[in-house]
mmCIF file of C-alpha atoms in Angstrom:
data_model
loop_
_atom_site.group_PDB
_atom_site.id
_atom_site.type_symbol
_atom_site.label_atom_id
_atom_site.label_comp_id
_atom_site.label_asym_id
_atom_site.label_seq_id
_atom_site.Cartn_x
_atom_site.Cartn_y
_atom_site.Cartn_z
ATOM 1 C CA MET F 1 45.114 84.079 95.909
ATOM 2 C CA PRO F 2 45.523 80.314 95.558
ATOM 3 C CA SER F 3 48.652 79.368 93.643
ATOM 4 C CA MET F 4 48.781 77.158 90.520
ATOM 5 C CA THR F 5 52.554 76.830 90.866
ATOM 6 C CA THR F 6 52.514 74.441 93.831
ATOM 7 C CA GLN F 7 52.007 70.939 92.462
ATOM 8 C CA ARG F 8 50.201 68.331 94.527
ATOM 9 C CA ASN F 9 50.642 64.597 94.009
ATOM 10 C CA VAL F 10 47.281 62.847 93.708
ATOM 11 C CA ALA F 11 47.235 59.051 94.214
ATOM 12 C CA ILE F 12 44.063 57.475 92.755
ATOM 13 C CA ILE F 13 43.610 53.963 94.097
ATOM 14 C CA LEU F 14 42.671 51.166 91.685
ATOM 15 C CA PHE F 15 41.582 47.596 92.330
ATOM 16 C CA ASP F 16 39.771 44.870 90.421
ATOM 17 C CA ASP F 17 36.103 45.717 89.760
ATOM 18 C CA VAL F 18 36.564 49.390 90.583
ATOM 19 C CA GLU F 19 33.802 51.494 89.037
ATOM 20 C CA VAL F 20 35.285 53.176 85.954
ATOM 21 C CA LEU F 21 33.789 56.655 86.413
ATOM 22 C CA ASP F 22 34.635 56.614 90.126
ATOM 23 C CA PHE F 23 38.333 56.926 89.301
ATOM 24 C CA ALA F 24 38.269 58.243 85.725
ATOM 25 C CA GLY F 25 36.092 61.248 86.597
ATOM 26 C CA PRO F 26 38.476 62.581 89.308
ATOM 27 C CA PHE F 27 41.502 61.676 87.134
ATOM 28 C CA GLU F 28 40.084 63.747 84.271
ATOM 29 C CA VAL F 29 39.221 66.731 86.461
ATOM 30 C CA LEU F 30 42.570 66.853 88.266
ATOM 31 C CA SER F 31 44.642 66.088 85.194
ATOM 32 C CA VAL F 32 43.226 68.901 83.039
ATOM 33 C CA THR F 33 42.936 71.630 85.715
ATOM 34 C CA GLY F 34 45.165 74.567 84.849
ATOM 35 C CA ARG F 35 46.495 73.080 81.611
ATOM 36 C CA ARG F 36 45.029 75.769 79.336
ATOM 37 C CA GLY F 37 47.015 78.327 81.323
ATOM 38 C CA GLY F 38 50.221 76.335 81.168
ATOM 39 C CA ALA F 39 50.029 75.106 84.749
ATOM 40 C CA GLN F 40 49.886 71.637 86.232
ATOM 41 C CA PRO F 41 48.731 72.053 89.853
ATOM 42 C CA PHE F 42 47.910 68.356 90.199
ATOM 43 C CA ASN F 43 50.110 65.366 89.322
ATOM 44 C CA ALA F 44 47.381 62.708 89.134
ATOM 45 C CA TYR F 45 48.447 59.110 88.932
ATOM 46 C CA THR F 46 46.847 55.669 89.474
ATOM 47 C CA VAL F 47 48.083 53.241 92.100
ATOM 48 C CA ALA F 48 47.303 49.579 92.677
ATOM 49 C CA GLN F 49 48.570 46.594 94.630
ATOM 50 C CA ALA F 50 49.140 44.639 91.403
ATOM 51 C CA THR F 51 48.969 45.234 87.649
ATOM 52 C CA PRO F 52 47.021 45.059 85.447
ATOM 53 C CA VAL F 53 43.695 45.955 87.045
ATOM 54 C CA THR F 54 40.409 44.808 85.566
ATOM 55 C CA ALA F 55 37.750 47.450 86.273
ATOM 56 C CA ARG F 56 34.011 47.033 85.991
ATOM 57 C CA ASN F 57 32.759 45.664 82.678
ATOM 58 C CA GLY F 58 36.154 44.211 81.817
ATOM 59 C CA LEU F 59 38.194 47.384 81.247
ATOM 60 C CA SER F 60 41.880 46.538 81.624
ATOM 61 C CA ILE F 61 44.106 49.248 83.134
ATOM 62 C CA ASN F 62 47.849 49.491 83.697
ATOM 63 C CA PRO F 63 48.295 51.588 86.849
ATOM 64 C CA HIS F 64 51.093 54.148 86.877
ATOM 65 C CA TYR F 65 52.522 52.791 90.121
ATOM 66 C CA LEU F 66 52.268 50.017 92.637
ATOM 67 C CA LEU F 67 51.462 50.759 96.274
ATOM 68 C CA THR F 68 55.106 50.106 97.062
ATOM 69 C CA THR F 69 56.548 52.416 94.372
ATOM 70 C CA CYS F 70 54.254 55.436 94.086
ATOM 71 C CA PRO F 71 55.308 58.989 94.934
ATOM 72 C CA THR F 72 54.169 60.254 98.315
ATOM 73 C CA PRO F 73 50.673 61.644 97.775
ATOM 74 C CA ASN F 74 49.360 64.996 98.961
ATOM 75 C CA ILE F 75 45.854 63.869 98.042
ATOM 76 C CA VAL F 76 44.453 60.353 98.053
ATOM 77 C CA VAL F 77 41.383 59.421 96.029
ATOM 78 C CA VAL F 78 39.555 56.250 97.067
ATOM 79 C CA PRO F 79 36.972 55.100 94.491
ATOM 80 C CA GLY F 80 34.326 52.417 94.945
ATOM 81 C CA GLY F 81 32.392 49.933 92.871
ATOM 82 C CA GLY F 82 31.522 46.320 93.485
ATOM 83 C CA GLY F 83 29.116 44.278 95.561
ATOM 84 C CA TYR F 84 28.440 40.614 96.073
ATOM 85 C CA HIS F 85 28.265 37.707 93.651
ATOM 86 C CA ALA F 86 25.303 35.317 93.648
ATOM 87 C CA ASP F 87 27.258 32.960 95.929
ATOM 88 C CA GLY F 88 27.787 35.758 98.461
ATOM 89 C CA GLN F 89 31.449 36.362 97.644
ATOM 90 C CA PRO F 90 32.412 40.062 97.741
ATOM 91 C CA PHE F 91 34.066 41.916 94.835
ATOM 92 C CA GLY F 92 35.339 45.415 94.269
ATOM 93 C CA SER F 93 35.183 47.711 97.264
ATOM 94 C CA ARG F 94 33.353 45.101 99.325
ATOM 95 C CA LYS F 95 36.419 42.845 98.905
ATOM 96 C CA GLU F 96 39.061 45.568 99.212
ATOM 97 C CA MET F 97 37.617 46.838 102.487
ATOM 98 C CA HIS F 98 39.088 43.644 103.986
ATOM 99 C CA ASN F 99 42.438 43.931 102.149
ATOM 100 C CA ASP F 100 44.929 44.481 104.949
ATOM 101 C CA VAL F 101 47.711 45.605 102.527
ATOM 102 C CA LEU F 102 45.546 48.362 101.118
ATOM 103 C CA LEU F 103 44.155 49.373 104.511
ATOM 104 C CA GLU F 104 47.645 49.673 105.957
ATOM 105 C CA TRP F 105 48.763 51.774 102.990
ATOM 106 C CA LEU F 106 45.785 54.084 103.422
ATOM 107 C CA VAL F 107 46.404 54.503 107.139
ATOM 108 C CA ALA F 108 50.056 55.334 106.518
ATOM 109 C CA HIS F 109 49.465 57.793 103.658
ATOM 110 C CA THR F 110 46.312 59.528 104.771
ATOM 111 C CA ALA F 111 48.071 60.502 107.982
ATOM 112 C CA SER F 112 50.333 62.881 106.041
ATOM 113 C CA ALA F 113 47.958 63.724 103.168
ATOM 114 C CA GLU F 114 46.416 67.149 102.814
ATOM 115 C CA HIS F 115 43.090 65.683 101.626
ATOM 116 C CA VAL F 116 41.414 62.341 101.181
ATOM 117 C CA LEU F 117 38.562 62.117 98.656
ATOM 118 C CA SER F 118 36.143 59.210 98.897
ATOM 119 C CA VAL F 119 34.000 58.426 95.861
ATOM 120 C CA CYS F 120 30.983 56.153 96.051
ATOM 121 C CA THR F 121 31.644 53.017 98.135
ATOM 122 C CA GLY F 122 35.234 53.966 98.625
ATOM 123 C CA ALA F 123 33.771 55.197 101.880
ATOM 124 C CA LEU F 124 33.432 51.572 103.000
ATOM 125 C CA ILE F 125 37.160 51.024 102.520
ATOM 126 C CA LEU F 126 38.043 54.123 104.535
ATOM 127 C CA ALA F 127 35.529 53.176 107.225
ATOM 128 C CA ASN F 128 36.976 49.684 107.636
ATOM 129 C CA ALA F 129 40.430 51.240 107.859
ATOM 130 C CA LYS F 130 39.151 53.201 110.902
ATOM 131 C CA LEU F 131 39.746 56.511 109.088
ATOM 132 C CA THR F 132 36.210 57.852 109.342
ATOM 133 C CA GLN F 133 35.397 57.740 113.013
ATOM 134 C CA GLY F 134 33.203 60.617 114.188
ATOM 135 C CA LEU F 135 32.997 62.179 110.718
ATOM 136 C CA GLN F 136 30.072 63.069 108.507
ATOM 137 C CA ALA F 137 29.864 61.078 105.299
ATOM 138 C CA THR F 138 27.904 59.968 102.261
ATOM 139 C CA THR F 139 28.260 57.210 99.671
ATOM 140 C CA HIS F 140 26.267 55.557 96.892
ATOM 141 C CA HIS F 141 22.571 55.590 97.773
ATOM 142 C CA LEU F 142 22.441 51.769 97.796
ATOM 143 C CA ALA F 143 25.308 51.576 100.355
ATOM 144 C CA LEU F 144 24.221 54.122 102.941
ATOM 145 C CA ASP F 145 23.045 51.502 105.434
ATOM 146 C CA ALA F 146 26.158 49.405 104.861
ATOM 147 C CA LEU F 147 28.336 52.393 105.622
ATOM 148 C CA ALA F 148 26.509 53.089 108.868
ATOM 149 C CA ASP F 149 26.970 49.439 109.823
ATOM 150 C CA VAL F 150 30.726 49.488 109.178
ATOM 151 C CA ASP F 151 31.254 52.643 111.240
ATOM 152 C CA PRO F 152 28.360 53.451 113.598
ATOM 153 C CA SER F 153 30.161 56.602 114.741
ATOM 154 C CA LEU F 154 29.602 58.203 111.302
ATOM 155 C CA GLN F 155 26.864 60.739 110.729
ATOM 156 C CA VAL F 156 25.596 59.533 107.315
ATOM 157 C CA LYS F 157 24.154 62.405 105.273
ATOM 158 C CA ALA F 158 21.976 60.583 102.748
ATOM 159 C CA GLU F 159 20.676 63.797 101.190
ATOM 160 C CA GLN F 160 24.067 65.354 100.479
ATOM 161 C CA ARG F 161 26.072 64.745 97.267
ATOM 162 C CA ILE F 162 29.305 66.041 98.858
ATOM 163 C CA VAL F 163 30.247 66.059 102.529
ATOM 164 C CA ASP F 164 33.343 68.011 103.524
ATOM 165 C CA ASN F 165 34.992 67.290 106.912
ATOM 166 C CA GLY F 166 37.959 69.555 106.171
ATOM 167 C CA LYS F 167 40.572 66.927 105.413
ATOM 168 C CA VAL F 168 38.312 64.070 104.370
ATOM 169 C CA ILE F 169 35.722 64.720 101.633
ATOM 170 C CA PHE F 170 33.023 62.190 100.762
ATOM 171 C CA SER F 171 30.896 62.056 97.615
ATOM 172 C CA GLY F 172 27.888 60.043 96.536
ATOM 173 C CA GLY F 173 27.911 57.448 93.836
ATOM 174 C CA ILE F 174 29.821 57.318 90.552
ATOM 175 C CA SER F 175 29.285 60.656 88.749
ATOM 176 C CA ALA F 176 29.348 62.495 92.109
ATOM 177 C CA GLY F 177 33.111 62.019 92.107
ATOM 178 C CA ILE F 178 33.362 64.568 89.290
ATOM 179 C CA ASP F 179 31.479 67.112 91.356
ATOM 180 C CA ALA F 180 33.545 66.359 94.433
ATOM 181 C CA SER F 181 36.790 66.751 92.424
ATOM 182 C CA LEU F 182 35.677 70.128 91.093
ATOM 183 C CA TYR F 183 34.633 71.054 94.649
ATOM 184 C CA MET F 184 38.175 70.184 95.801
ATOM 185 C CA VAL F 185 39.718 72.214 92.969
ATOM 186 C CA ALA F 186 37.610 75.207 94.039
ATOM 187 C CA LYS F 187 38.642 74.707 97.648
ATOM 188 C CA LEU F 188 42.348 74.541 96.851
ATOM 189 C CA LEU F 189 42.667 76.838 93.804
ATOM 190 C CA GLY F 190 39.548 78.991 93.796
ATOM 191 C CA GLN F 191 36.152 78.917 92.175
ATOM 192 C CA ASP F 192 37.394 80.342 88.904
ATOM 193 C CA ALA F 193 39.864 77.475 88.413
ATOM 194 C CA ALA F 194 37.127 74.934 88.985
ATOM 195 C CA LYS F 195 34.705 76.717 86.643
ATOM 196 C CA GLU F 196 37.349 76.850 83.928
ATOM 197 C CA THR F 197 37.937 73.104 84.268
ATOM 198 C CA ALA F 198 34.219 72.329 84.145
ATOM 199 C CA THR F 199 33.786 74.557 81.118
ATOM 200 C CA TYR F 200 36.643 72.804 79.305
ATOM 201 C CA MET F 201 35.108 69.444 80.101
ATOM 202 C CA GLU F 202 31.678 70.710 78.991
ATOM 203 C CA TYR F 203 30.377 69.533 82.363
ATOM 204 C CA ASP F 204 27.308 71.175 83.824
ATOM 205 C CA TRP F 205 28.741 72.015 87.241
ATOM 206 C CA GLN F 206 26.663 74.095 89.630
ATOM 207 C CA GLY F 207 29.607 75.389 91.631
ATOM 208 C CA ALA F 208 30.981 74.717 95.077
ATOM 209 C CA ALA F 209 28.436 74.611 97.892
#
């Protein structure tokens, strides 16, 4: 039986123009899992290069840690969000995918992590960090072609909401991060734990594939 007593550190990456539900959905799922039974199997915290972070639509967030000060993660969550301004300048994940400081941090910490969860266009960041080569993946439906361009070795599964490579798990856009987080809970702690979390959240979850 999976154990609720082993706590996993979960680092959820934040950056300016991050999509709110991309990170808040997984944070909610992983923070509340097990709590009704008195357990805390996940220590979920937010991490950024600088503070504060201004998410999409102007939401200001104070991350728990900086990249240089966060606890060593067992699980890394990479959200997405962003695009291009009218003048062609990138923002959000399109900008962060070229942020060498973040890419170096991801390379260093995903090497030792148990799982990496990509939400939405977080896949572009992982792909540009060379952490997706030869994998199967998905992302937001408007970024599928962009993902294939960044890493031509990927098998992009446009029709799948969640793609599990074992260590690296990809999800589609925005709300799909909730499903992927529940999927990961089921994978690590069992289907019943994930169902209990979804029921508490009053989220209509169809169960792990």
